[in-house]
CSV table of C-alpha atoms in Angstrom, one decimal:
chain,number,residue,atom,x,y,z
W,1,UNK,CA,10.8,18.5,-18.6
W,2,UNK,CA,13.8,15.9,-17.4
W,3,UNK,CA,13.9,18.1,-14.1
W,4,UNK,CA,10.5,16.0,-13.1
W,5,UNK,CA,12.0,12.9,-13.9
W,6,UNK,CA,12.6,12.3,-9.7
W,7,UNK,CA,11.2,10.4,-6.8
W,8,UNK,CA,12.6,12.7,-4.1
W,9,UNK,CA,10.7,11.1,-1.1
W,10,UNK,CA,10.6,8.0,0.6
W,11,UNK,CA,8.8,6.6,3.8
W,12,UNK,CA,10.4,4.0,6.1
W,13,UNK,CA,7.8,4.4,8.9
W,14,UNK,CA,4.8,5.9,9.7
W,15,UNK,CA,7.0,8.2,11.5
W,16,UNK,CA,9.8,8.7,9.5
W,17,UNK,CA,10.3,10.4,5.8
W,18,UNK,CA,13.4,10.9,3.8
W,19,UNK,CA,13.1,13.8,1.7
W,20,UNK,CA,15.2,15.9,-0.7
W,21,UNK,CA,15.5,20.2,0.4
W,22,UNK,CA,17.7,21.6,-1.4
W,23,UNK,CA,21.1,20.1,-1.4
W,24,UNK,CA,20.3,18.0,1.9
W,25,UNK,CA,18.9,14.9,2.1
W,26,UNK,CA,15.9,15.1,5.5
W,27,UNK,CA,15.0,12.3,7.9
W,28,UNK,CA,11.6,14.1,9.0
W,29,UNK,CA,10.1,12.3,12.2
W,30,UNK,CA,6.6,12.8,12.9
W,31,UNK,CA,7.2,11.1,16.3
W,32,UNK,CA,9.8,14.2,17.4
W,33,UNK,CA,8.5,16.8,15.4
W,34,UNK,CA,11.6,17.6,13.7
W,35,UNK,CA,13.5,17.0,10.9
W,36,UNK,CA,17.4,16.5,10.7
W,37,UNK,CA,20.3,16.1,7.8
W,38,UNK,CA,21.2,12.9,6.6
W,39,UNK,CA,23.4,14.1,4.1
W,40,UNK,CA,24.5,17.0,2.0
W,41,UNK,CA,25.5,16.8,-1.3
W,42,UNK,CA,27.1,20.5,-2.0
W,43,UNK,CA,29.6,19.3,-0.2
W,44,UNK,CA,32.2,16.7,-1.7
W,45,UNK,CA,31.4,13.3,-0.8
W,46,UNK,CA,34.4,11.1,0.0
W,47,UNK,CA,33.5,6.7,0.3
W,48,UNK,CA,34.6,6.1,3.5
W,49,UNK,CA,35.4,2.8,2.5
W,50,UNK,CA,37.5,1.5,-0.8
W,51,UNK,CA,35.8,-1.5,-2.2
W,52,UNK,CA,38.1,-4.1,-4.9
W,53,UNK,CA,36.5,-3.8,-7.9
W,54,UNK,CA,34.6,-1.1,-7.7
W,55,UNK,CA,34.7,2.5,-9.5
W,56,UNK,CA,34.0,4.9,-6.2
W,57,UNK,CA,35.2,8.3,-6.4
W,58,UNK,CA,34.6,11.6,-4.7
W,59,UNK,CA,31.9,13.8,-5.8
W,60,UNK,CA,31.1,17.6,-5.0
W,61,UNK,CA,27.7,19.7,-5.5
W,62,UNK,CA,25.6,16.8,-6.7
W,63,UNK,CA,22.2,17.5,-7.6
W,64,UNK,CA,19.9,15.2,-6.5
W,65,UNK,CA,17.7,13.8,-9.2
W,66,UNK,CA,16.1,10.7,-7.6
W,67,UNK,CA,16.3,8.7,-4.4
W,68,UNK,CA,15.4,5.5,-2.7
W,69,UNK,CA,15.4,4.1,0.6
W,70,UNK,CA,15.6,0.3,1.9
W,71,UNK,CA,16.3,-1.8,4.6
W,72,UNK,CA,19.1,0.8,5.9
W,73,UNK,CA,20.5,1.7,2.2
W,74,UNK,CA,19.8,5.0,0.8
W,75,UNK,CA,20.5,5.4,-3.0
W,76,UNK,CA,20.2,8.6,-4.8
W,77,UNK,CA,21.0,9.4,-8.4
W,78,UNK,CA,22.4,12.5,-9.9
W,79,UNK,CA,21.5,14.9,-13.0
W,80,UNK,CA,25.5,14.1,-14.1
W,81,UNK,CA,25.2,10.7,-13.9
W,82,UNK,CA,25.9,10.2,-10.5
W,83,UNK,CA,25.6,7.3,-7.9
W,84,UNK,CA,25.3,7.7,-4.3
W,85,UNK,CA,25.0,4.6,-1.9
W,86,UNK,CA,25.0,5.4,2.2
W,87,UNK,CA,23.9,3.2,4.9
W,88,UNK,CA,21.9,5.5,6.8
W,89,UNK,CA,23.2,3.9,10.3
W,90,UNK,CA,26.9,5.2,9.5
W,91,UNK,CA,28.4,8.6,9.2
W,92,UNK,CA,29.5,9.7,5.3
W,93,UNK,CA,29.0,7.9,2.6
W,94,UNK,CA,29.8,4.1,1.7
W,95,UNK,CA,29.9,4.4,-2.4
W,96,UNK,CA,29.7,7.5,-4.9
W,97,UNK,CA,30.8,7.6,-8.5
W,98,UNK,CA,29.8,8.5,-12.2
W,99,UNK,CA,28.4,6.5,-13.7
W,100,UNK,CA,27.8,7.7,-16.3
W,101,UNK,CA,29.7,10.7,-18.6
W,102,UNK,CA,27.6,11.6,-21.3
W,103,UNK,CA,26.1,15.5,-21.9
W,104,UNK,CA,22.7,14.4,-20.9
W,105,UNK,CA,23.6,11.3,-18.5
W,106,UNK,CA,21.0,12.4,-16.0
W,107,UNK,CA,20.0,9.4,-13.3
W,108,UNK,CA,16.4,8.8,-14.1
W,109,UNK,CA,15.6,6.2,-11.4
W,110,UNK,CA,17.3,4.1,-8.7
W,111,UNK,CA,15.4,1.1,-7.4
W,112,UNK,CA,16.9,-1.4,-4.2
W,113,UNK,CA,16.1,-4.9,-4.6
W,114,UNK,CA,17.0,-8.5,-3.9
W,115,UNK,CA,18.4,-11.1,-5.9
W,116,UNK,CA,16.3,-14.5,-6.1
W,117,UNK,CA,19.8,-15.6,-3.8
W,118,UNK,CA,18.9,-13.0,-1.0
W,119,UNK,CA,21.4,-10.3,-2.2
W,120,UNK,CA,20.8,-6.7,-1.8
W,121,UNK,CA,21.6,-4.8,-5.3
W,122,UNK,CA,21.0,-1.3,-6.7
W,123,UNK,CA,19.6,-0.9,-10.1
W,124,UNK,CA,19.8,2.5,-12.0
W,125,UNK,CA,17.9,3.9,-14.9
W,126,UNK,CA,20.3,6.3,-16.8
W,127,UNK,CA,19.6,8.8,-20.0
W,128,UNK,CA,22.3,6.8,-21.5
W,129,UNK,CA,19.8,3.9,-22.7
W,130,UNK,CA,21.5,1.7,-19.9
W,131,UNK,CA,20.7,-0.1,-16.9
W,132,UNK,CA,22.7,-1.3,-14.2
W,133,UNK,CA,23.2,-3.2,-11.8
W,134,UNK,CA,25.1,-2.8,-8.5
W,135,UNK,CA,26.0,-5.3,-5.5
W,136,UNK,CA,24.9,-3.5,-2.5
W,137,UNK,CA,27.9,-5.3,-0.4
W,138,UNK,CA,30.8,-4.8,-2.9
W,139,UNK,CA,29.0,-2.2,-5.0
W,140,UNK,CA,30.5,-3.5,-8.1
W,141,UNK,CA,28.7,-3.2,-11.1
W,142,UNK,CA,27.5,-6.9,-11.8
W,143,UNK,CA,25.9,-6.3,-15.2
W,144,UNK,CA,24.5,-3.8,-17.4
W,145,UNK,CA,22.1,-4.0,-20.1
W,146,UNK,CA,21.4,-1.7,-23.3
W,147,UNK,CA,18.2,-0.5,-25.0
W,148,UNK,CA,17.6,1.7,-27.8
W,149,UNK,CA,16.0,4.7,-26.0
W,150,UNK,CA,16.6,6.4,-22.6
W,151,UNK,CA,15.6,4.6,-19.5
W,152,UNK,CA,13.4,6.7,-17.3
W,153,UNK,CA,12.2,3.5,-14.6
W,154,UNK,CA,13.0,0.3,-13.4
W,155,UNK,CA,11.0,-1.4,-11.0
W,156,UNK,CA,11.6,-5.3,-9.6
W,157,UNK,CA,8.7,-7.6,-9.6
W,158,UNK,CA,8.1,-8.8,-5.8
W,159,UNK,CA,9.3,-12.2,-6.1
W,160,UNK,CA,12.8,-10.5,-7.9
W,161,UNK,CA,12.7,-12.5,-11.1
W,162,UNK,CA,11.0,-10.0,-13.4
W,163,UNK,CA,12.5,-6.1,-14.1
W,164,UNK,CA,9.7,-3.9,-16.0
W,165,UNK,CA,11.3,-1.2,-18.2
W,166,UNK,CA,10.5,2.0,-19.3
W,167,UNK,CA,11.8,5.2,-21.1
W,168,UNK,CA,11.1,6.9,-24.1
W,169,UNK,CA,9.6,5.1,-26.1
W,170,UNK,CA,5.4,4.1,-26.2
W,171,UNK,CA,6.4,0.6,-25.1
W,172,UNK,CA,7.5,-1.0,-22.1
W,173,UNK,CA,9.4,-4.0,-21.3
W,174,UNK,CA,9.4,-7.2,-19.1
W,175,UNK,CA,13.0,-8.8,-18.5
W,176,UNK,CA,14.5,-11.4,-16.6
W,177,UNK,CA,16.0,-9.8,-13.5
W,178,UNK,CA,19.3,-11.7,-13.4
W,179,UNK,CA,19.9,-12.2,-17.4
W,180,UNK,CA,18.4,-8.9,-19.0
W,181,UNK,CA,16.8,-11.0,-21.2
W,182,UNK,CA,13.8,-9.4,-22.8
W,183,UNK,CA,10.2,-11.8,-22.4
W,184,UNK,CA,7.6,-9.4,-23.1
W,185,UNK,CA,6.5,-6.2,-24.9
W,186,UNK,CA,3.9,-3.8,-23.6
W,187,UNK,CA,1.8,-2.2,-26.2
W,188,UNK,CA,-0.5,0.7,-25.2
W,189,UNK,CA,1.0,3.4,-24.3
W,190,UNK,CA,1.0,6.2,-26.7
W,191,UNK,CA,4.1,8.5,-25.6
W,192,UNK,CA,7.2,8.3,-23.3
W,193,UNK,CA,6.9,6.3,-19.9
W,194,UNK,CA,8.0,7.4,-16.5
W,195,UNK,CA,7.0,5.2,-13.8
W,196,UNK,CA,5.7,2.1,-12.9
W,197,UNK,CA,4.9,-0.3,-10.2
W,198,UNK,CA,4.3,-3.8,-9.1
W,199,UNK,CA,1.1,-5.0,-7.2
W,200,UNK,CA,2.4,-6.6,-3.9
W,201,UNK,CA,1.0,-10.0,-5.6
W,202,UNK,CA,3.0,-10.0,-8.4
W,203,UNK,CA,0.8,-10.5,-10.9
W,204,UNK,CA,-0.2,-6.5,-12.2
W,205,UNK,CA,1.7,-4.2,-12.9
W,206,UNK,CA,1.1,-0.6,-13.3
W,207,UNK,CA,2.8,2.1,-16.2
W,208,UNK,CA,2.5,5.9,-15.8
W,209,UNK,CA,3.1,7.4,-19.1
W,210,UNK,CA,3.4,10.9,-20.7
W,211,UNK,CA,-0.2,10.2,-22.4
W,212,UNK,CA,-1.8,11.3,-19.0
W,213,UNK,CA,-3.1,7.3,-18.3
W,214,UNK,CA,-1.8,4.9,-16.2
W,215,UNK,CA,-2.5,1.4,-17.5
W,216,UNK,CA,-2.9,-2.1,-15.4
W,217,UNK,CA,-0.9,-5.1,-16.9
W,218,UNK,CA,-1.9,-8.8,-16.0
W,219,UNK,CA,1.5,-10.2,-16.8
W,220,UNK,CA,-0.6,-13.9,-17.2
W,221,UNK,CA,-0.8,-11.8,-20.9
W,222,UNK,CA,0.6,-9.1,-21.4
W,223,UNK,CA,-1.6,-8.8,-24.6
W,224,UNK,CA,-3.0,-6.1,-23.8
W,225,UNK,CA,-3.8,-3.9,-21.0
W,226,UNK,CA,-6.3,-4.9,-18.7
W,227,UNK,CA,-7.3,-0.9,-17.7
W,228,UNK,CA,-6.6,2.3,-18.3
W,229,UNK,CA,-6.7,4.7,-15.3
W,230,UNK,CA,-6.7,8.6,-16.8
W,231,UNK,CA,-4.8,11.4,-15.0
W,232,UNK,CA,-6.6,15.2,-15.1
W,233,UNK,CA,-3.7,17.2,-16.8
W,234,UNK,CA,-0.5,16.0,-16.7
W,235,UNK,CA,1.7,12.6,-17.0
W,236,UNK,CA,1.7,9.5,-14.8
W,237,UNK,CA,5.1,10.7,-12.9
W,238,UNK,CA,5.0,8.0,-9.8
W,239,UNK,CA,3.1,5.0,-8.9
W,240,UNK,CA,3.0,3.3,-5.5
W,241,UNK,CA,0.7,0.5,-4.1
W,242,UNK,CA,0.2,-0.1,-0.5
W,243,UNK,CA,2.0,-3.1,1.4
W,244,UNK,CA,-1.4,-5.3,1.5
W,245,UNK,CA,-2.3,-4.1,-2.1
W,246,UNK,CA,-5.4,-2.3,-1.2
W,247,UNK,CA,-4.5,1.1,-2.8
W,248,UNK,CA,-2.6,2.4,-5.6
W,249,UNK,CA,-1.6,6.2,-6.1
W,250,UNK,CA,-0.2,7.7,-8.9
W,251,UNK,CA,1.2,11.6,-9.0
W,252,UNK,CA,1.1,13.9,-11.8
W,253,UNK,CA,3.9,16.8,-11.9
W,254,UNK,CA,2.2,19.1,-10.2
W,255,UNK,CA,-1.3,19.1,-8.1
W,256,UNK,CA,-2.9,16.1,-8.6
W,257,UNK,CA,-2.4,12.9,-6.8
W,258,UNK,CA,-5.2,9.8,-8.0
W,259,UNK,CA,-5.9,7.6,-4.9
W,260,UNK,CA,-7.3,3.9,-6.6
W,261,UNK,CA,-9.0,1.4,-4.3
W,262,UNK,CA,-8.1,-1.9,-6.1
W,263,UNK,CA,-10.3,-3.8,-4.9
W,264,UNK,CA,-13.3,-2.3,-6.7
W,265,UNK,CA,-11.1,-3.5,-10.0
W,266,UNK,CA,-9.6,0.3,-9.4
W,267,UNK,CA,-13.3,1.8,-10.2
W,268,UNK,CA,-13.3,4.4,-6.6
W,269,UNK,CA,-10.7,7.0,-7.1
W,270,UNK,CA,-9.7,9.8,-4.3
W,271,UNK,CA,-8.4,12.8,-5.8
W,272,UNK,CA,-6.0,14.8,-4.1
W,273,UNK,CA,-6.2,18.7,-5.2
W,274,UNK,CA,-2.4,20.5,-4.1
W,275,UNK,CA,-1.1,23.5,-4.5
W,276,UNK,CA,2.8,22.8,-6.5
W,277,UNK,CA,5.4,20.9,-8.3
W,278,UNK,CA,5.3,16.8,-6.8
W,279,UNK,CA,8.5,15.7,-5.8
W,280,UNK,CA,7.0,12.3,-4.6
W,281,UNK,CA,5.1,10.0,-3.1
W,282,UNK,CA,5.2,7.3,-0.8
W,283,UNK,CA,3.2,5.1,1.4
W,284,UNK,CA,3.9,3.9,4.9
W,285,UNK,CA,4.7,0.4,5.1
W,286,UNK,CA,2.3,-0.1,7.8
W,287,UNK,CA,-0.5,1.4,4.6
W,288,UNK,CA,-1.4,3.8,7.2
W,289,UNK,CA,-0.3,7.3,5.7
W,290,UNK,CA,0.5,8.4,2.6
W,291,UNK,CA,2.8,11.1,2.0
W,292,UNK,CA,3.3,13.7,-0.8
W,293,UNK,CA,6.4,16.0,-1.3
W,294,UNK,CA,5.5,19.6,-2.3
W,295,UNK,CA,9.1,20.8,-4.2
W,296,UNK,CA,7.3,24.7,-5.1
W,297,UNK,CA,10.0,26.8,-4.2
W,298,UNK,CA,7.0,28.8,-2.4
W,299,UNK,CA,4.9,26.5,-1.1
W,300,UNK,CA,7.3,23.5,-0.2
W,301,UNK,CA,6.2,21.3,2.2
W,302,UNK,CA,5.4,17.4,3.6
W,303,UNK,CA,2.0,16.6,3.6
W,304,UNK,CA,0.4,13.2,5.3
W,305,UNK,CA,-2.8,11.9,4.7
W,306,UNK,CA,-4.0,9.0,6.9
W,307,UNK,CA,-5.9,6.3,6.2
W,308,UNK,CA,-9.8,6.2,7.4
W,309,UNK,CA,-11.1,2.7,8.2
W,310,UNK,CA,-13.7,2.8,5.0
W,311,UNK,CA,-12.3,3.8,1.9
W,312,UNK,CA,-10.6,7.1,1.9
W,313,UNK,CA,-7.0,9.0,3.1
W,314,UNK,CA,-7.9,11.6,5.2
W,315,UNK,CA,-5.2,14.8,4.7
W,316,UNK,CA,-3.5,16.2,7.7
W,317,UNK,CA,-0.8,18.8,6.9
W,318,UNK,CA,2.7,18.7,8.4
């Protein structure tokens, strides 16, 4: 189903969460017990600021399909193609447009980088087999590449030189970050990919695929996998390592979470049995909680787990 194609929660702090509910976008803190708006998108969303160049509009009644949140800049993608950028120190929002038109232009993925020259960008994934680029200062669109299938995730390498990218197709591709210039082709995978993440040292990277396995890529050679980590039911919908590398989680749709403790060449696995649909997942910066979005209509809810000392997360519900 496209309507689990999101990552709907984000952690900035140990004490603060960004989450989707309904047509608001929560700051939950842990620290005040609360949670607040940050924005609503039922309403329509005027730019408070005009940028030359760019294509900002207004928007109304956007449904949220994916988010992300960095250094200040929250980015959030749209099942209509939208793109919404707000600085989360300032009221409204800074950018907001379509960007794309087509029947099925659903935003599959926003990711916030850096260029290799220190600039902030924002990079969509979009059903309309295009990626994009955006200046985070200007929020032009600085490039755009094409691909025979829809895009479903992007995901920067941590130095910024390498974008992997993934959609519906069994393979998965390694590009230069500035160019778009294909350098590698990841064979494995035996149905449509949806996530994927980068090892904080650069040199694996994880796939989450709709074959229920996530696999490990040393991209030394990228010949062929180096493992294959199997889900229980469903596919490989998020993937997230810790700051210092230690763990890796990847989320199904619904229940099951798979807690990986690299440094046992990912052979220890916690798994986390929920109640619901999985809106996302994120670690703390600090590596010491991991949080889980519950999006069951029912049973919706935050849940942290914190990190014990010897291997495991230990759950403590919000």
């Amino acid at each position: 189903m496209r309507l689990r194609l999101r990552n709907l929660l984000w952690s900035t702090s140990k004490h603060d969460v960004y989450l989707m509910q309904n047509y608001s976008v929560m700051h939950w803190s842990s620290l005040l017990g609360k949670g607040e708006e940050v924005l609503n998108v039922a309403r329509p969303l005027a730019p408070t600021m005009k940028y030359p160049g760019s294509a900002s509009q207004a928007l109304s009644r956007v449904q949220i399909s994916t988010m992300a949140v960095r250094d200040g800049l929250m980015a959030a993608g749209g099942f209509q193609g939208e793109l919404i950028c707000k600085y989360l120190n300032q009221p409204g929002v800074v950018f907001a447009t379509k960007i794309s038109n087509g029947e099925n232009a659903i935003t599959n993925a926003v990711d916030i980088s850096y260029s290799p020259t220190g600039s902030m960008r924002v990079i969509t994934a979009n059903n309309d087999q295009q990626v994009r680029i955006f200046d985070a200062k200007s929020f032009v669109c600085t490039n755009h590449y094409a691909f025979p299938w829809s895009v479903n995730n992007t995901s920067v390498s941590p130095d910024d030189k390498l974008l992997a990218i993934l959609g519906d197709s069994p393979e998965c591709l390694l590009a230069d970050a500035q160019s778009g210039k294909v350098v590698s082709n990841l064979k494995g995978h035996l149905d449509y990919s949806f996530s994927s993440a980068w090892h904080p040292d650069g040199r694996i990277l994880a796939t989450g695929n709709q074959d229920t396995t996530c696999r490990l890529w040393d991209i030394r050679n990228t010949s062929q996998s180096i493992a294959v980590l199997k889900g229980r039911m469903g596919a490989i919908r998020a993937i997230k390592f810790t700051s210092d590398g230690r763990f890796m989680a990847m989320a199904e749709p619904a229940d099951f979470v798979h807690i990986f403790d690299t440094q046992s060449d990912y052979g220890t696995c916690q798994e986390i049995d929920l109640f619901g649909e999985i809106a996302g997942i994120s670690f703390s910066p600090d590596t010491e909680a991991l949080f889980i979005g519950v999006a069951d209509r029912t049973y919706g809810s935050l849940l942290e787990f914190n990190r014990k000392h010897y291997h495991h997360y230990l759950d403590y519900v919000l």
